[in-house]
Coordinates of C-alpha atoms in Angstrom, one line a residue:
M1 CA 67.2 78.4 116.6
I2 CA 67.7 82.1 115.8
Y3 CA 69.0 82.9 119.3
I4 CA 71.8 80.3 118.6
L5 CA 72.8 81.9 115.4
I6 CA 72.7 85.2 117.1
F7 CA 75.0 84.0 119.6
L8 CA 77.4 82.4 116.9
V9 CA 77.4 85.9 115.4
L10 CA 78.4 87.4 118.3
I11 CA 81.3 84.9 119.0
Q12 CA 82.5 85.3 115.4
L13 CA 82.4 89.3 115.7
F14 CA 84.5 89.1 118.5
L15 CA 87.1 86.8 116.8
L16 CA 86.8 89.1 113.8
T17 CA 87.7 92.3 115.7
R18 CA 90.7 90.5 117.3
N19 CA 92.0 89.4 114.0
L20 CA 91.1 92.3 111.7
K21 CA 92.2 95.8 112.4
Y22 CA 89.0 97.9 111.1
Y23 CA 89.6 100.7 108.9
F24 CA 87.2 102.7 106.8
L25 CA 87.5 100.9 103.6
S26 CA 87.7 97.5 105.0
P27 CA 85.8 95.4 102.4
V28 CA 85.1 92.6 105.2
Y29 CA 83.9 95.4 107.7
I30 CA 81.6 96.9 105.2
Y31 CA 80.0 93.4 104.2
V32 CA 79.4 92.5 107.9
L33 CA 78.2 96.2 109.0
F34 CA 75.7 96.1 105.9
S35 CA 74.5 92.8 106.6
G36 CA 74.1 93.3 110.1
I37 CA 72.3 96.8 109.8
S38 CA 69.9 95.4 107.2
I39 CA 68.8 92.5 109.3
L40 CA 68.3 94.6 112.4
I41 CA 66.5 97.2 110.8
S42 CA 64.2 94.7 109.0
V43 CA 63.3 93.3 112.3
L44 CA 62.3 96.6 114.0
Y45 CA 60.4 97.4 110.7
F46 CA 58.6 94.2 110.7
Y47 CA 57.4 94.3 114.1
Y48 CA 57.3 98.1 115.1
Y49 CA 56.7 100.0 112.1
D50 CA 53.0 100.0 111.6
D51 CA 52.5 102.0 108.5
K52 CA 54.2 99.6 106.0
Y53 CA 55.3 100.4 102.4
N54 CA 54.3 97.3 101.1
M55 CA 55.9 97.8 97.9
F56 CA 54.6 95.3 95.4
R57 CA 52.7 93.9 98.4
L58 CA 55.8 91.9 99.4
D59 CA 55.6 92.9 103.0
E60 CA 52.5 90.8 103.5
V61 CA 54.3 87.9 105.0
S62 CA 53.6 85.5 108.0
N63 CA 55.9 85.8 111.1
E64 CA 56.8 82.1 110.3
D65 CA 58.2 83.1 106.9
F66 CA 59.9 86.3 108.2
I67 CA 61.6 84.6 111.1
N68 CA 62.7 81.7 108.8
T69 CA 64.2 84.2 106.4
I70 CA 66.0 86.3 109.0
E71 CA 67.5 82.9 110.1
W72 CA 68.7 82.3 106.8
Y73 CA 70.6 85.6 106.7
L74 CA 72.0 84.9 109.9
I75 CA 73.4 81.7 108.7
A76 CA 75.0 83.7 105.6
L77 CA 76.5 86.1 107.9
N78 CA 78.0 83.4 110.1
S79 CA 79.0 81.5 107.1
F80 CA 81.0 85.0 105.7
I81 CA 82.4 85.5 109.1
F82 CA 83.7 81.9 109.1
G83 CA 85.1 82.2 105.9
F84 CA 87.3 85.0 106.9
L85 CA 88.5 83.3 110.0
L86 CA 89.4 80.3 107.9
Y87 CA 91.3 82.5 105.6
H88 CA 93.3 84.2 108.7
N89 CA 94.1 80.9 110.4
F90 CA 95.6 79.2 107.2
S91 CA 97.6 82.4 106.1
L92 CA 101.3 83.2 106.5
R93 CA 102.4 85.0 109.6
A94 CA 103.0 88.0 107.4
T95 CA 99.3 88.1 106.2
R96 CA 98.0 88.0 109.6
N97 CA 100.2 90.6 110.8
L98 CA 99.0 92.9 107.7
L99 CA 95.2 92.2 108.6
R100 CA 96.0 93.4 112.2
K101 CA 98.0 96.6 110.9
P102 CA 95.8 99.9 111.2
F103 CA 95.7 101.8 107.8
N104 CA 93.3 104.7 108.4
E105 CA 96.3 107.1 108.2
S106 CA 97.4 105.5 104.9
L107 CA 94.1 106.3 103.2
F108 CA 94.8 110.0 102.8
F109 CA 97.1 112.0 100.4
N110 CA 98.0 115.5 99.4
L111 CA 98.7 115.6 95.7
K112 CA 100.7 118.4 94.2
L113 CA 98.2 119.3 91.1
P114 CA 99.8 120.3 87.8
E115 CA 99.2 124.0 86.8
N116 CA 97.2 123.2 83.8
I117 CA 94.8 120.6 85.7
V118 CA 91.6 122.9 85.5
T119 CA 92.3 123.2 81.7
I120 CA 92.4 119.4 81.4
V121 CA 89.4 118.9 83.6
S122 CA 87.1 121.6 81.7
G123 CA 88.2 120.1 78.3
L124 CA 87.4 116.5 79.4
F125 CA 84.0 117.8 80.7
F126 CA 83.1 119.5 77.4
T127 CA 84.1 116.5 75.4
I128 CA 81.7 114.3 77.7
V129 CA 78.8 116.5 77.4
L130 CA 79.0 116.5 73.5
L131 CA 79.1 112.9 73.6
Y132 CA 76.1 112.5 75.8
F133 CA 74.0 114.5 73.5
V134 CA 75.5 112.9 70.1
S135 CA 74.8 109.6 71.8
Y136 CA 71.3 110.3 73.3
G137 CA 70.0 113.5 72.1
T138 CA 66.8 114.9 73.7
S139 CA 66.1 111.6 75.1
L140 CA 68.1 112.5 78.2
F141 CA 65.4 115.0 79.0
Y142 CA 62.1 113.1 78.2
R143 CA 61.2 110.0 76.8
D144 CA 58.4 107.6 77.3
Q145 CA 60.7 104.3 78.1
Y146 CA 63.1 103.6 81.0
L147 CA 66.0 102.8 79.0
P148 CA 66.8 105.3 76.0
K149 CA 67.5 103.8 72.6
E150 CA 71.4 103.7 72.4
N151 CA 72.5 103.9 68.6
V152 CA 76.2 104.3 69.1
K153 CA 77.2 101.8 71.7
A154 CA 80.8 102.6 71.0
L155 CA 80.2 106.0 72.1
I156 CA 78.3 104.9 75.1
V157 CA 81.3 102.6 76.4
L158 CA 83.5 105.7 75.7
I159 CA 81.3 107.9 77.9
K160 CA 81.5 105.5 80.7
L161 CA 85.3 105.2 80.5
L162 CA 85.9 109.1 80.1
S163 CA 83.4 109.9 83.0
L164 CA 85.2 107.5 85.4
V165 CA 88.4 109.2 84.8
Q166 CA 86.6 112.6 85.1
V167 CA 85.2 111.8 88.4
I168 CA 88.5 110.8 89.7
L169 CA 89.9 114.2 88.5
L170 CA 87.0 116.1 90.1
G171 CA 87.5 114.0 93.3
I172 CA 91.4 115.0 93.4
I173 CA 90.8 118.8 92.6
Y174 CA 87.7 119.1 95.1
D175 CA 90.0 120.4 98.1
K176 CA 91.5 123.2 95.9
N177 CA 88.6 123.8 93.4
K178 CA 85.2 123.2 95.2
L179 CA 83.2 125.2 92.9
L180 CA 84.4 123.9 89.8
S181 CA 84.3 120.2 90.9
I182 CA 80.7 120.4 92.3
T183 CA 79.6 122.1 89.4
Y184 CA 80.9 119.9 86.8
F185 CA 80.3 116.8 89.1
F186 CA 76.7 117.7 89.4
I187 CA 75.9 118.4 85.6
M188 CA 77.6 114.8 85.0
F189 CA 75.5 113.4 87.6
L190 CA 72.4 114.8 85.9
L191 CA 73.2 113.5 82.6
S192 CA 74.0 109.9 83.9
I193 CA 70.5 110.0 85.5
G194 CA 68.9 110.8 82.4
T195 CA 70.3 107.7 80.7
G196 CA 68.6 105.5 83.4
S197 CA 71.9 103.8 84.2
R198 CA 72.6 102.5 87.7
T199 CA 76.3 103.2 87.4
V200 CA 75.5 106.7 88.8
I201 CA 75.8 104.8 92.2
L202 CA 79.3 104.0 91.2
T203 CA 80.3 107.6 90.3
L204 CA 78.8 109.1 93.7
L205 CA 80.6 106.5 95.7
L206 CA 83.9 107.1 93.8
Y207 CA 83.6 110.9 94.0
F208 CA 82.7 110.9 97.9
I209 CA 85.7 108.3 98.6
L210 CA 88.2 110.6 96.7
I211 CA 87.0 113.8 98.5
F212 CA 87.4 111.8 101.8
I213 CA 90.8 110.6 101.3
S214 CA 91.8 113.9 99.9
K215 CA 90.9 115.9 103.1
G216 CA 93.0 114.1 105.8
N217 CA 92.0 112.1 108.8
T218 CA 89.8 114.7 110.8
L219 CA 86.6 114.0 112.7
K220 CA 84.8 116.5 110.3
N221 CA 85.8 114.7 107.5
K222 CA 85.0 111.3 108.7
I223 CA 81.3 112.4 109.8
T224 CA 80.9 114.0 106.3
F225 CA 82.3 110.8 104.7
F226 CA 79.8 108.6 106.4
I227 CA 76.9 111.2 105.7
N228 CA 77.7 111.1 102.0
I229 CA 77.8 107.4 101.9
F230 CA 74.5 107.0 103.5
L231 CA 73.0 109.6 101.2
T232 CA 74.0 107.5 98.3
F233 CA 72.6 104.4 99.4
I234 CA 69.2 106.4 100.0
F235 CA 69.6 107.8 96.5
L236 CA 69.7 104.4 95.4
G237 CA 65.9 104.3 96.5
Y238 CA 65.2 107.3 94.4
L239 CA 66.7 105.8 91.4
M240 CA 64.9 102.4 91.5
N241 CA 61.8 104.5 92.0
F242 CA 62.3 106.0 88.5
R243 CA 62.1 103.0 86.7
S244 CA 58.1 102.6 87.6
Q245 CA 57.2 106.0 86.2
E246 CA 55.3 106.6 83.1
A247 CA 57.7 109.5 81.8
H248 CA 61.4 109.2 81.9
G249 CA 64.5 111.5 81.6
I250 CA 66.1 114.2 83.7
L251 CA 62.9 116.5 83.8
P252 CA 60.5 113.7 84.7
Y253 CA 62.9 112.3 87.5
I254 CA 63.5 115.9 89.0
E255 CA 59.8 116.5 89.0
S256 CA 59.0 113.5 90.7
I257 CA 61.1 114.0 93.6
F258 CA 59.0 116.9 94.4
T259 CA 55.6 115.3 93.6
S260 CA 55.8 111.5 94.4
E261 CA 54.0 110.9 97.7
R262 CA 56.7 108.3 98.7
Q263 CA 59.5 110.8 97.8
R264 CA 58.0 112.9 100.5
D265 CA 58.7 110.4 102.9
S266 CA 62.5 110.0 103.3
F267 CA 62.3 106.9 105.1
F268 CA 61.3 105.0 102.2
N269 CA 64.7 105.2 100.9
V270 CA 65.9 103.6 103.9
Y271 CA 63.3 101.0 103.5
Y272 CA 64.3 100.4 99.9
S273 CA 67.8 100.4 100.4
L274 CA 68.1 98.3 103.6
I275 CA 64.8 96.5 104.3
F276 CA 63.2 95.8 100.8
G277 CA 65.7 93.3 99.9
V278 CA 64.6 91.0 102.9
F279 CA 61.1 90.9 101.7
V280 CA 62.4 90.2 98.1
T281 CA 64.2 87.4 99.3
I282 CA 60.9 86.0 101.2
R283 CA 59.2 86.2 98.0
T284 CA 62.1 84.4 96.1
L285 CA 61.9 81.6 98.6
K286 CA 58.4 81.0 97.9
D287 CA 58.3 81.5 94.2
A288 CA 62.0 80.2 93.0
L289 CA 62.6 76.6 92.0
P290 CA 65.9 75.0 93.2
D291 CA 67.6 74.8 89.7
W292 CA 71.4 74.0 89.3
H293 CA 71.6 75.2 85.8
V294 CA 70.2 78.7 87.0
I295 CA 73.0 78.9 89.6
Y296 CA 75.5 77.6 86.7
V297 CA 74.1 80.5 84.6
S298 CA 74.1 83.1 87.3
L299 CA 77.7 82.2 88.2
N300 CA 79.3 82.1 84.6
P301 CA 81.4 85.1 83.9
L302 CA 80.6 84.7 80.3
P303 CA 78.5 87.3 78.5
G304 CA 74.6 86.4 79.0
S305 CA 73.9 85.8 75.3
M306 CA 76.6 83.1 75.5
V307 CA 75.4 81.2 78.4
G308 CA 71.6 81.5 77.9
W309 CA 70.7 84.0 80.5
Y310 CA 68.3 85.9 78.3
D311 CA 66.5 82.6 77.9
I312 CA 65.8 82.5 81.7
A313 CA 65.7 86.1 82.7
S314 CA 62.1 86.7 82.5
D315 CA 61.5 83.8 84.7
M316 CA 64.2 85.1 87.4
R317 CA 61.8 88.2 88.7
I318 CA 58.9 88.4 91.0
N319 CA 57.5 91.1 88.6
R320 CA 58.9 93.4 85.8
Y321 CA 60.6 95.8 88.5
A322 CA 61.6 93.2 91.1
P323 CA 64.0 90.4 90.4
F324 CA 64.9 87.6 92.3
S325 CA 67.6 88.1 95.0
L326 CA 70.9 86.7 95.2
H327 CA 69.9 85.6 98.8
G328 CA 66.9 84.3 97.8
R329 CA 68.3 82.1 95.1
V330 CA 71.2 80.8 97.3
F331 CA 68.9 80.2 100.3
K332 CA 66.6 78.1 97.8
M333 CA 69.5 75.6 97.2
G334 CA 69.6 74.4 100.7
F335 CA 71.5 74.6 103.9
L336 CA 74.9 73.1 102.4
F337 CA 75.1 75.3 99.4
T338 CA 74.3 78.4 101.7
F339 CA 76.8 77.6 103.8
C340 CA 79.3 77.0 101.3
Y341 CA 78.8 79.8 99.0
F342 CA 78.9 82.3 101.9
I343 CA 82.1 80.9 103.1
F344 CA 83.6 81.1 99.6
T345 CA 82.2 85.0 99.6
G346 CA 84.2 85.3 102.9
L347 CA 87.3 83.6 101.5
I348 CA 87.1 86.0 98.4
Y349 CA 86.5 89.2 100.4
S350 CA 89.4 88.0 102.7
F351 CA 91.7 87.8 99.8
F352 CA 90.7 91.3 98.6
E353 CA 91.1 92.8 102.0
R354 CA 94.7 91.5 102.2
L355 CA 95.5 92.7 98.7
M356 CA 94.1 96.2 99.4
R357 CA 96.4 96.4 102.4
S358 CA 99.1 95.4 100.7
Y359 CA 98.7 98.1 98.2
L360 CA 98.1 100.5 101.1
N361 CA 101.2 99.2 102.8
I362 CA 103.4 100.5 99.7
G363 CA 101.7 103.8 99.3
N364 CA 99.3 103.0 96.4
K365 CA 95.8 104.2 97.3
W366 CA 94.3 104.0 93.8
V367 CA 93.7 100.4 93.6
P368 CA 92.1 100.0 97.2
F369 CA 89.4 102.7 96.7
I370 CA 88.6 101.2 93.2
L371 CA 88.5 97.8 94.4
V372 CA 86.1 98.9 97.5
I373 CA 83.7 100.5 95.5
L374 CA 83.2 97.3 93.1
L375 CA 83.1 95.2 96.1
T376 CA 80.5 97.5 98.0
L377 CA 78.3 97.4 94.7
H378 CA 78.4 93.7 95.1
I379 CA 77.1 93.8 98.7
V380 CA 74.2 96.3 97.7
Y381 CA 73.1 94.5 94.6
G382 CA 73.2 91.3 96.3
F383 CA 70.4 92.3 98.8
E384 CA 68.0 93.3 96.1
Y385 CA 69.1 92.0 92.4
N386 CA 69.5 88.6 91.0
M387 CA 72.8 86.7 91.4
R388 CA 74.1 87.4 88.1
S389 CA 73.7 91.2 88.3
S390 CA 75.6 91.0 91.9
V391 CA 78.3 88.4 91.2
R392 CA 79.8 90.3 88.3
Y393 CA 81.0 92.9 90.4
L394 CA 83.1 90.3 91.8
Y395 CA 84.5 89.5 88.4
Y396 CA 84.9 93.0 87.6
S397 CA 87.0 93.2 91.0
F398 CA 89.4 90.4 89.9
A399 CA 89.6 91.8 86.2
F400 CA 90.7 94.9 87.7
V401 CA 93.4 93.3 89.5
V402 CA 94.5 91.4 86.6
L403 CA 94.7 94.6 84.8
V404 CA 96.9 96.4 87.5
V405 CA 99.3 93.6 87.5
V406 CA 99.7 93.3 83.7
A407 CA 100.1 96.9 83.8
N408 CA 102.7 97.0 86.4
K409 CA 104.8 94.3 84.8
V410 CA 104.6 96.1 81.3
Y411 CA 105.9 99.3 83.0
N412 CA 108.5 97.6 84.8
S413 CA 109.7 95.5 81.9
L414 CA 109.5 98.0 79.1
I415 CA 108.7 101.5 80.3
K416 CA 110.9 102.0 83.4
P417 CA 114.2 101.0 81.6
I418 CA 113.7 103.2 78.7
E419 CA 113.0 106.1 81.3
K420 CA 116.3 105.3 83.0

């Protein structure tokens, strides 16, 4: 069975490359590459890496269970690619031509920055730092609990919004003001880590992508970009290790990087980012029960308190640190649901692929790179986290698109006529 699935993947990959022109931020290719690399490295780890990490004793699985789970992943990958092929074949000729058009050159820009950009960036930076200390206080540096006590939620939301704007500005000015950009970003990066928030991964991705598209289509820039993206996923392993520490905050986290035995082995972070999720899925298949109510709650875009997520969340975990994975939850519902779910995921990614290319085609680079960050987070979280945590990034992507469309309509109907 597994050889048939591999053969089907290869055939569909051939059809994919014939009908979708690759470019660096292609969400469809990112999904396929991440899935394929995760499957391949997991197989090599299981059969040829003797000194297993065995995190939470999840590596202790039989050959039969491992092969069975790899077959499910191959079914999912086949279904995803098939979803794209369906989208392509039933699209208009203009859409098919757009999917075959190269866009690597369209990603890059060279903005003329205003003279007071440094003043704006510096003012925003000190505002964000002040808000951090007002909201979190000394718990940023040291505390006993993983998540700090958030007393002023409105300020937390404001910090996240201002930080997003600041990261965009820092990425834009990087080529002209490297030292300032790196210094400010590093301090914001430390403050974000101190809160225990996983959004630090989002800021890293955003910063590296902005640097990439601001420096031009050169071989050095491409190599640097891939190294930065790889290091981002490696850092995800460090970030998740912080959860299990007794002490939390910036100081304990920095100290653990140099003292923890796990952190001394850099391959552990490759294991955590690309392999660990497969073993989480194996345990999910063993422990989770097929439950349509869980699927409904997990896919519901409404807040968790409204749909009953917090009533079932404690049962959706292997232990306090490892939740059931999206893949395990989907696979547990059987072949038909798995097939349909990942076909639908392929259709969604194909829709965003077309949308991103449409924006690039008219010279808009901001919408595509924000979308690719959100879609990449869905991929990463889908391999290790529960369905609800992962799927919400798809909803964020749709919400962002709606926001852009509404903003454009308001501008064209109200603001643009006034400017004229």
